[in-house]
XYZ file of C-alpha atoms in Angstrom:
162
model
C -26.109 149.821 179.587
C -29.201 147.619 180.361
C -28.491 143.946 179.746
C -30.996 143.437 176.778
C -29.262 146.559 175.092
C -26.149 144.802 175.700
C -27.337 141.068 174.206
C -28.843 143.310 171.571
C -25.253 145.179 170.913
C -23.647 141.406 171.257
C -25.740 140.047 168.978
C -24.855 142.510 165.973
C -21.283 142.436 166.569
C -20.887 138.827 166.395
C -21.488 136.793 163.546
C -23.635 133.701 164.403
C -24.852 130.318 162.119
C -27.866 129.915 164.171
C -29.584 133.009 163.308
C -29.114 132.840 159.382
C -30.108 136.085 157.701
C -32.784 133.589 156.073
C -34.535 136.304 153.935
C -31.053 136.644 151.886
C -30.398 132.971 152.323
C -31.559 131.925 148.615
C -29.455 135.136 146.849
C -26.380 134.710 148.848
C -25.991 131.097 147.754
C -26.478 132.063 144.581
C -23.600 134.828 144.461
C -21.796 132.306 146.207
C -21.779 129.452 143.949
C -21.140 132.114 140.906
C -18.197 133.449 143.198
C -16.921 130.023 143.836
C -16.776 129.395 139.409
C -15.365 132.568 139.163
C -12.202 131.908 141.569
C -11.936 128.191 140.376
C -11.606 129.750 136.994
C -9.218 132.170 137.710
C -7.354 130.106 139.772
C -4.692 129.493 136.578
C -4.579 133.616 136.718
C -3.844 133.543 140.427
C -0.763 130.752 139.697
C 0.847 133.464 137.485
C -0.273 136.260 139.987
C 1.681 134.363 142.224
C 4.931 134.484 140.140
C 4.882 138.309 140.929
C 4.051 141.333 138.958
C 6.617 141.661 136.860
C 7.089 137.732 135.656
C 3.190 137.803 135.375
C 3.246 140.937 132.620
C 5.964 139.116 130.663
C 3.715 135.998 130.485
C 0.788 138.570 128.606
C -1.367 139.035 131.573
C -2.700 142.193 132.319
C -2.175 142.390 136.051
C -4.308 145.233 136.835
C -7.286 144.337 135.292
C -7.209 141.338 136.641
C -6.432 142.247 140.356
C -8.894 144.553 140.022
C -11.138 141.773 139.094
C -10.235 139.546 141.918
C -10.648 142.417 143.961
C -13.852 143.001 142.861
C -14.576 139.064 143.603
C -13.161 139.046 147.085
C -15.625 142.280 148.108
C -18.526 140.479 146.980
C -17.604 137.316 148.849
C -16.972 139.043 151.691
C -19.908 140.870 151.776
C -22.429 138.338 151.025
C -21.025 136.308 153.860
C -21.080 139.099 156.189
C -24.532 139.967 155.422
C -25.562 136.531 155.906
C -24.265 135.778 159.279
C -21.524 138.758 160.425
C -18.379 139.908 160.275
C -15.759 137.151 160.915
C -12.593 139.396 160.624
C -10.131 136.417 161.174
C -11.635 133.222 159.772
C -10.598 133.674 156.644
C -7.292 134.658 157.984
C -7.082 131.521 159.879
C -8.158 129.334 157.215
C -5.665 131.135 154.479
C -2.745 129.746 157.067
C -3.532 126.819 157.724
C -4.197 125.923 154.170
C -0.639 127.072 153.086
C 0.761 124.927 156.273
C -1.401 121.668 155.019
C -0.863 122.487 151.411
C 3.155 122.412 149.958
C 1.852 123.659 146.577
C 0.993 127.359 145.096
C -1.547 125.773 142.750
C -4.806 127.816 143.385
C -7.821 125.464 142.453
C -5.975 122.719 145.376
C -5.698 125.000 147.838
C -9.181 126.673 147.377
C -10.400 123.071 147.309
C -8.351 122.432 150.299
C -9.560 125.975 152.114
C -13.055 125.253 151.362
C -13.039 121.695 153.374
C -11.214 122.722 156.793
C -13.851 125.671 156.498
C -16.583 123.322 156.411
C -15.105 121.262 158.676
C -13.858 123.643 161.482
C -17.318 125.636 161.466
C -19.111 122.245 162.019
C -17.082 120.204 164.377
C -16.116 123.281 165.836
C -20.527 124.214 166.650
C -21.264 120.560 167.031
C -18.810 120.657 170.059
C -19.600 123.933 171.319
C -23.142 122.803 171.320
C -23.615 118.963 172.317
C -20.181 117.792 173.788
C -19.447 120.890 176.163
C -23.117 122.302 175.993
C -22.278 126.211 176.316
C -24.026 129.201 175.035
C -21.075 130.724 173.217
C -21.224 131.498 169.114
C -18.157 129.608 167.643
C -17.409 132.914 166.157
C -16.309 134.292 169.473
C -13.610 131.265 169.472
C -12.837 132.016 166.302
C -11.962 135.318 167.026
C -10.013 134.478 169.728
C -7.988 131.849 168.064
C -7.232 134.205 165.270
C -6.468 136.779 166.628
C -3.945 134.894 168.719
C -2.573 133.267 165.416
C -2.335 136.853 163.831
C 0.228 138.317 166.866
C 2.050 134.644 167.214
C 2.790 135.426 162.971
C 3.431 138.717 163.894
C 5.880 137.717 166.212
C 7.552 135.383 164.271
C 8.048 137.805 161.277
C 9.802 140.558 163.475
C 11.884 138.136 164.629
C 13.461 137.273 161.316
């Protein structure tokens, strides 16, 4: 493979904030934001979700339309962000985690409020020091990778050992 086929290959398979899929930049922040209400507002459904299925039907809710709901929500969020800069299979991964190790509480809208900041956070510390303090030519999203997949085995691990 020629090396501009290769940058070319790199460049699809790795998600990147520099080059913004501008054209969709104005829609996705719009599904985004609506995305974002939609979660904060079922974020009471998700506490009760979280009691399990069975406690959760007793309490009136009807679990499968509303998983299939949620479901619905996550694809869209998913998709919109992948469109707009790549797939990033283990960010979210990564930022689930660490949320539930900062956050001692199953209330949804806190930890979504909680998930949302060491998002923004790690993605921009994380490119400002990739960028000015260590001045390489790497996409943070190769890190990223990296770090979660690490952090998916290391859980992995720890599981089977219990």
């Amino acid at each position: 493979m020629d090396p501009n086929e290769y940058d070319k290959l790199q460049n699809s398979l790795f998600a990147s904030f520099q080059h913004l899929n501008t054209s969709i930049l104005a829609i996705s922040s719009l599904i985004i934001l609506a995305l974002t209400i939609f979660f904060f507002r079922k974020a009471v459904v998700l506490d009760v979700l979280h009691l399990q299925r069975e406690t959760a039907q007793i309490l009136g809710l009807d679990v499968e339309k509303e998983q299939r709901e949620l479901l619905w929500g996550i694809v869209l969020l998913t998709s919109t962000a992948t469109a707009l800069v790549g797939p990033m299979a283990f960010f979210g991964f990564m930022l689930a985690n660490l949320t539930y190790l900062i956050v001692k509480d199953y209330r949804h809208k806190l930890l979504f409020i909680v998930a949302i900041l060491i998002g923004f956070i790690s993605l921009t510390l994380g490119q400002a020091l990739i960028e000015r303090v260590f001045a390489l030519e790497i996409r943070i999203s190769m890190i990223i990778e990296s770090l979660g997949g690490f952090l998916f085995f290391i859980l992995l691990y720890r599981r089977a050992r219990r």
